[in-house]
């Protein structure tokens, strides 16, 4: 069966051009700083983000883990949004590696404001752990790929910097944010201290993420990467694909956003589904399927039987992610299958009654 995979943009496969570049990559030992492809990728990532330096890391999780360690001391708190990847999906690495505790805040659409963050910052006290870092996720994955407005990022960073706090952006999908806003990534990340972005999601590379910041921070980050077992040798084989992803893929991300908007608009008109299409800004949407009369996990299972994959994120909602390896026709097929499952479950319920 030809599966239509809407589980994540992480499932994208390298393009033929990426595979060719991987085969032909110039390589060396990156632990000696001698891999020309890795060096080129790190330089291009620094230029693209407008930061002094960048580091190639194995994953977004590794990039975020290192960033948190860079900015904090053991026993501090990291302020983040309640749906943040660092809080929910990184195996408590901020506790395990950096000795920090999350201070999660709930935000409408997953977009924090400075006013909210300021209220959560711990003043000096014999009872409270001091705040060590502010983290913002852009786009906010589980809030449905929502995008931080530029002025909100600026205000958060100005406020945090004024009281001596650093801001890290988990920009796993910051290129999607840039495509949605129509601005370069460098403009989005200019006020933040460090940013992680992923080559292996919407940009389509097989492996890897980048962490960007000052030269001093990235030099320290190199030590932490080694400690995490992330110092790779002839990693240029991977970096070569990453370079193509960085240069070529951002221009096509708006196609993924169009496919997502199309799906959201169609779903908002289908009985049994709830999604606010106007809020779908990028390639992710969270859809409430409880109106079909079955839970999200069962819904996802029934879809899978019919060749469509999407993940349940809780009992009521599924997440749909569009990407370069799913066509508009496949999105239409997926909609058709979703409508079919909803109609069948409704018919079954009427029959039981
Ligand atoms: N997200 C994955 C899953 O882990 C949920 C996905 O399918 O979306 N930050 C953000 C905002 C992410 O969405 C992810 C991955 C990461 C970091 C971690 O990246 P990796 O998987 O490379 O460690």
Coordinates of C-alpha atoms and ligand atoms in Angstrom, one line a residue:
X1 CA 0.0 0.0 0.0
X2 CA 1.2 3.5 -0.9
X3 CA 1.2 5.2 2.5
X4 CA 0.3 8.9 2.8
X5 CA 2.5 9.9 5.7
X6 CA 1.3 13.1 7.5
X7 CA 2.8 12.2 10.9
X8 CA 5.7 14.6 10.7
X9 CA 8.1 16.5 8.4
X10 CA 10.8 14.4 10.0
X11 CA 9.9 11.6 7.7
X12 CA 11.1 13.4 4.5
X13 CA 13.7 11.5 2.5
X14 CA 16.9 13.0 1.0
X15 CA 16.4 14.2 -2.6
X16 CA 18.5 12.6 -5.4
X17 CA 20.6 15.8 -5.4
X18 CA 21.3 15.4 -1.7
X19 CA 22.2 11.7 -2.2
X20 CA 24.6 12.7 -5.0
X21 CA 26.2 15.4 -2.8
X22 CA 26.6 12.9 0.0
X23 CA 28.3 10.4 -2.3
X24 CA 30.7 13.1 -3.6
X25 CA 31.2 14.9 -0.3
X26 CA 34.7 16.1 0.6
X27 CA 35.4 14.9 4.1
X28 CA 37.9 15.0 6.9
X29 CA 38.0 14.4 10.7
X30 CA 35.6 16.9 12.1
X31 CA 36.9 16.4 15.7
X32 CA 40.2 17.9 14.3
X33 CA 38.1 20.6 12.6
X34 CA 39.2 19.2 9.3
X35 CA 36.0 18.3 7.5
X36 CA 35.5 20.9 4.8
X37 CA 31.9 20.1 4.2
X38 CA 31.0 20.4 7.9
X39 CA 33.0 23.7 8.1
X40 CA 31.2 25.0 5.0
X41 CA 27.8 24.1 6.5
X42 CA 28.6 25.7 9.9
X43 CA 29.8 28.9 8.1
X44 CA 26.6 29.0 6.0
X45 CA 24.4 28.4 9.0
X46 CA 26.1 31.3 10.8
X47 CA 25.6 33.6 7.9
X48 CA 22.0 32.6 7.4
X49 CA 21.2 33.2 11.0
X50 CA 23.4 36.3 11.3
X51 CA 25.2 34.8 14.2
X52 CA 29.0 34.7 14.7
X53 CA 29.3 30.9 14.6
X54 CA 27.3 27.7 14.3
X55 CA 27.7 24.0 15.2
X56 CA 26.5 20.9 13.4
X57 CA 24.7 18.7 15.8
X58 CA 23.1 15.3 15.5
X59 CA 19.5 16.4 16.3
X60 CA 17.3 19.2 17.4
X61 CA 17.2 17.6 20.9
X62 CA 21.0 17.7 21.1
X63 CA 21.1 21.4 20.0
X64 CA 18.5 22.4 22.6
X65 CA 20.2 20.4 25.3
X66 CA 23.5 22.1 24.6
X67 CA 21.9 25.5 24.4
X68 CA 20.2 25.1 27.8
X69 CA 23.5 24.0 29.3
X70 CA 25.3 26.9 27.8
X71 CA 23.1 29.5 29.4
X72 CA 22.3 28.0 32.8
X73 CA 23.7 26.7 36.1
X74 CA 22.4 23.7 38.0
X75 CA 19.4 24.5 40.1
X76 CA 17.9 27.1 37.9
X77 CA 14.6 27.3 36.1
X78 CA 14.0 27.5 32.3
X79 CA 10.8 29.4 31.4
X80 CA 9.1 27.9 28.4
X81 CA 5.6 27.4 26.9
X82 CA 3.6 24.4 28.3
X83 CA 3.7 22.6 25.0
X84 CA 7.4 23.2 24.4
X85 CA 9.4 20.4 22.9
X86 CA 12.2 20.9 25.5
X87 CA 9.6 20.2 28.2
X88 CA 7.6 17.4 26.7
X89 CA 9.7 15.5 24.3
X90 CA 13.3 15.7 25.3
X91 CA 13.4 13.1 28.0
X92 CA 13.9 15.7 30.7
X93 CA 17.4 16.5 29.3
X94 CA 17.3 20.0 30.9
X95 CA 17.2 18.2 34.2
X96 CA 19.5 15.3 33.3
X97 CA 22.2 17.3 31.6
X98 CA 21.8 20.9 32.8
X99 CA 20.3 20.3 36.3
X100 CA 17.4 22.7 35.5
X101 CA 13.7 22.6 36.1
X102 CA 11.1 23.8 33.6
X103 CA 8.7 26.6 34.5
X104 CA 6.1 25.9 31.8
X105 CA 3.5 28.7 31.0
X106 CA 0.3 28.3 29.1
X107 CA -0.1 30.7 26.2
X108 CA -2.8 31.2 23.7
X109 CA -1.6 29.7 20.4
X110 CA 1.7 28.8 22.1
X111 CA 3.0 32.3 21.8
X112 CA 4.4 33.7 25.0
X113 CA 4.5 37.4 25.7
X114 CA 7.0 39.3 27.8
X115 CA 4.3 40.3 30.3
X116 CA 3.6 36.6 31.0
X117 CA 7.3 35.6 31.2
X118 CA 8.1 38.5 33.5
X119 CA 5.4 37.4 35.9
X120 CA 7.0 33.9 36.1
X121 CA 10.5 35.1 36.7
X122 CA 11.6 34.3 40.2
X123 CA 12.9 37.1 42.4
X124 CA 15.8 36.4 44.8
X125 CA 14.4 34.4 47.6
X126 CA 15.6 31.7 50.0
X127 CA 12.8 29.5 48.7
X128 CA 12.9 29.7 45.0
X129 CA 15.2 28.5 42.3
X130 CA 16.4 31.4 40.2
X131 CA 15.3 31.7 36.6
X132 CA 18.2 30.9 34.3
X133 CA 16.9 31.1 30.8
X134 CA 13.9 32.0 28.7
X135 CA 13.1 29.6 25.8
X136 CA 10.7 30.2 22.9
X137 CA 9.7 27.7 20.3
X138 CA 9.2 29.1 16.8
X139 CA 7.2 27.7 15.2
X140 CA 5.4 26.2 18.2
X141 CA 4.9 22.6 17.1
X142 CA 2.1 21.4 19.3
X143 CA 0.3 24.6 19.3
X144 CA -0.2 23.9 15.5
X145 CA 3.0 25.4 13.9
X146 CA 2.2 28.9 15.2
X147 CA 4.6 31.8 14.4
X148 CA 6.0 34.4 16.8
X149 CA 5.4 37.9 15.6
X150 CA 8.7 39.8 15.3
X151 CA 7.7 42.5 17.8
X152 CA 6.9 39.8 20.4
X153 CA 10.3 38.2 20.1
X154 CA 11.9 41.7 20.3
X155 CA 10.0 42.5 23.4
X156 CA 10.8 39.2 25.1
X157 CA 14.5 39.6 24.4
X158 CA 14.7 43.2 25.4
X159 CA 12.9 42.4 28.7
X160 CA 15.0 39.4 29.4
X161 CA 18.3 41.1 28.5
X162 CA 17.5 44.0 30.7
X163 CA 17.5 41.8 33.7
X164 CA 20.5 39.7 32.6
X165 CA 18.6 36.7 31.2
X166 CA 19.4 35.0 27.9
X167 CA 16.9 33.8 25.4
X168 CA 17.2 30.6 23.4
X169 CA 15.0 29.9 20.4
X170 CA 14.1 26.4 19.5
X171 CA 13.8 27.2 15.9
X172 CA 13.4 23.6 14.7
X173 CA 11.0 25.1 12.1
X174 CA 12.2 28.7 12.0
X175 CA 12.5 28.5 8.2
X176 CA 8.7 27.8 8.2
X177 CA 8.3 30.9 10.4
X178 CA 10.4 32.9 7.9
X179 CA 8.4 31.7 5.0
X180 CA 5.1 32.6 6.7
X181 CA 6.3 36.1 7.7
X182 CA 8.1 36.7 4.4
X183 CA 11.3 37.8 6.2
X184 CA 14.8 36.2 6.3
X185 CA 15.6 33.9 9.2
X186 CA 18.3 36.3 10.4
X187 CA 15.7 39.0 11.1
X188 CA 13.6 36.6 13.2
X189 CA 16.6 35.4 15.3
X190 CA 18.5 38.7 15.5
X191 CA 17.4 39.4 19.1
X192 CA 17.8 35.9 20.6
X193 CA 21.1 34.7 22.0
X194 CA 21.1 31.3 20.5
X195 CA 19.0 29.4 18.0
X196 CA 18.7 25.7 17.1
X197 CA 17.2 24.9 13.7
X198 CA 16.7 21.5 12.1
X199 CA 17.9 20.5 8.6
X200 CA 16.1 17.2 8.9
X201 CA 12.5 18.4 9.1
X202 CA 10.8 20.6 6.4
X203 CA 14.2 21.3 4.8
X204 CA 14.4 17.6 4.0
X205 CA 18.0 16.6 4.9
X206 CA 18.4 13.1 6.3
X207 CA 20.1 14.0 9.6
X208 CA 21.2 17.0 11.6
X209 CA 20.5 20.3 13.2
X210 CA 22.4 23.5 13.7
X211 CA 23.0 25.6 16.9
X212 CA 24.1 29.2 16.3
X213 CA 25.3 31.9 18.7
X214 CA 28.4 33.8 19.5
X215 CA 31.9 32.4 18.7
X216 CA 32.5 32.0 22.5
X217 CA 29.2 30.1 23.0
X218 CA 29.8 27.8 20.1
X219 CA 33.3 27.0 21.3
X220 CA 31.8 25.9 24.6
X221 CA 29.0 24.1 22.8
X222 CA 31.6 22.0 21.0
X223 CA 32.8 20.6 24.4
X224 CA 29.2 19.8 25.4
X225 CA 28.5 18.1 22.0
X226 CA 31.6 15.9 22.7
X227 CA 30.3 15.1 26.1
X228 CA 27.0 14.0 24.6
X229 CA 28.8 11.7 22.2
X230 CA 27.9 14.0 19.3
X231 CA 31.4 14.7 17.9
X232 CA 31.3 12.9 14.6
X233 CA 34.2 12.2 12.4
X234 CA 33.7 12.3 8.6
X235 CA 30.3 14.0 9.2
X236 CA 30.7 15.8 5.9
X237 CA 28.7 13.0 4.3
X238 CA 25.8 14.3 6.2
X239 CA 26.7 18.0 6.1
X240 CA 26.7 17.8 2.2
X241 CA 23.0 17.0 2.3
X242 CA 22.5 19.7 4.9
X243 CA 24.1 22.3 2.7
X244 CA 21.7 21.5 -0.1
X245 CA 18.8 21.6 2.3
X246 CA 19.9 25.0 3.6
X247 CA 20.4 26.5 0.2
X248 CA 17.4 25.1 -1.7
X249 CA 14.6 24.0 0.6
X250 CA 13.5 27.3 2.3
X251 CA 12.2 28.6 -1.1
X252 CA 9.7 25.8 -1.3
X253 CA 8.3 25.7 2.3
X254 CA 5.3 27.9 1.3
X255 CA 4.1 25.0 -0.8
X256 CA 3.8 23.0 2.4
X257 CA 2.0 25.8 4.0
X258 CA -0.5 26.0 1.1
X259 CA -1.2 22.3 1.4
X260 CA -1.8 22.6 5.1
X261 CA -4.1 25.6 4.7
X262 CA -6.0 23.7 2.0
X263 CA -6.4 20.7 4.3
X264 CA -7.5 22.8 7.3
X265 CA -10.0 24.7 5.3
X266 CA -11.5 21.5 3.9
X267 CA -11.6 19.9 7.4
X268 CA -13.3 22.8 9.0
X269 CA -16.2 22.2 6.7
X270 CA -16.4 18.4 7.2
X271 CA -18.7 17.1 9.9
X272 CA -16.9 15.6 13.0
X273 CA -13.7 17.7 12.7
X274 CA -12.8 20.9 14.3
X275 CA -9.9 23.1 13.3
X276 CA -9.6 26.8 13.1
X277 CA -8.2 27.2 9.5
X278 CA -7.5 30.8 10.0
X279 CA -4.9 29.9 12.6
X280 CA -3.0 27.5 10.4
X281 CA 0.0 29.6 9.4
X282 CA 2.6 27.0 8.5
X283 CA 2.8 23.2 7.9
X284 CA 1.2 21.9 11.1
X285 CA -2.3 21.7 12.3
X286 CA -4.0 20.1 15.3
X287 CA -7.4 18.7 14.5
X288 CA -10.1 17.8 17.1
X289 CA -11.6 14.6 15.8
X290 CA -13.9 13.9 18.9
X291 CA -16.9 15.0 16.8
X292 CA -16.6 11.7 14.9
X293 CA -17.6 9.9 18.0
X294 CA -14.3 8.0 18.5
X295 CA -11.0 8.9 20.2
X296 CA -8.0 10.3 18.4
X297 CA -6.0 7.1 18.8
X298 CA -8.7 4.9 17.4
X299 CA -9.2 7.4 14.6
X300 CA -5.5 7.3 13.8
X301 CA -5.6 3.4 13.8
X302 CA -8.6 3.3 11.4
X303 CA -6.8 5.7 9.1
X304 CA -3.7 3.6 9.2
X305 CA -5.7 0.6 8.0
X306 CA -6.6 2.7 5.0
X307 CA -3.0 3.9 4.3
X308 CA -3.1 7.3 5.9
X309 CA -0.7 8.1 8.8
X310 CA -1.2 10.8 11.3
X311 CA -0.4 10.9 15.0
X312 CA -2.8 11.4 17.9
X313 CA -1.5 14.0 20.3
X314 CA -4.0 13.3 23.0
X315 CA -7.4 11.6 23.4
X316 CA -9.2 14.1 21.2
X317 CA -6.7 15.6 18.7
X318 CA -4.5 14.4 15.9
X319 CA -1.6 16.4 14.4
X320 CA -1.3 16.7 10.6
X321 CA 2.1 17.8 9.2
X322 CA 2.6 18.6 5.5
X323 CA 6.0 18.4 3.8
X324 CA 7.8 17.9 0.5
X325 CA 7.1 14.2 0.3
X326 CA 3.4 14.5 0.3
X327 CA 1.6 16.0 -2.8
X328 CA -1.5 18.0 -2.9
X329 CA -3.3 15.0 -4.5
X330 CA -2.2 12.9 -1.5
X331 CA -3.6 15.6 0.8
X332 CA -6.9 15.3 -1.0
X333 CA -6.8 11.5 -0.7
X334 CA -6.1 11.9 3.0
X335 CA -9.1 14.2 3.4
X336 CA -11.3 11.8 1.5
X337 CA -10.1 8.9 3.8
X338 CA -10.7 11.0 6.9
X339 CA -14.3 11.8 5.8
X340 CA -14.9 8.1 5.0
X341 CA -13.7 7.0 8.5
X342 CA -15.9 9.7 10.1
X343 CA -18.9 8.7 8.0
X344 CA -18.4 5.0 8.8
X345 CA -18.1 5.5 12.5
X346 CA -21.2 7.6 12.5
X347 CA -23.1 5.0 10.6
X348 CA -21.9 2.3 13.0
X349 CA -23.1 4.4 16.0
X350 CA -26.6 4.9 14.4
X351 CA -26.8 1.2 13.8
X352 CA -26.0 0.5 17.5
X353 CA -28.7 2.9 18.6
Ligands
LIG1 N1 9.8 17.1 16.8 C1 9.2 15.8 16.4 C2 8.8 14.9 17.6 O1 9.8 14.8 18.5 C3 7.6 15.5 18.3 C4 8.1 16.0 15.4 O2 7.7 15.0 14.8 O3 7.6 17.1 15.3 N2 12.1 21.1 18.6 C5 10.9 20.9 18.0 C6 10.0 22.1 18.0 C7 10.6 19.7 17.4 O4 9.4 19.6 16.8 C8 11.5 18.7 17.4 C9 11.1 17.3 16.8 C10 12.7 18.8 18.0 C11 13.0 20.1 18.6 C12 13.8 17.8 18.2 O5 14.3 17.4 17.0 P1 15.1 16.0 16.8 O6 14.0 15.0 16.5 O7 16.0 16.2 15.7 O8 15.8 15.7 18.1

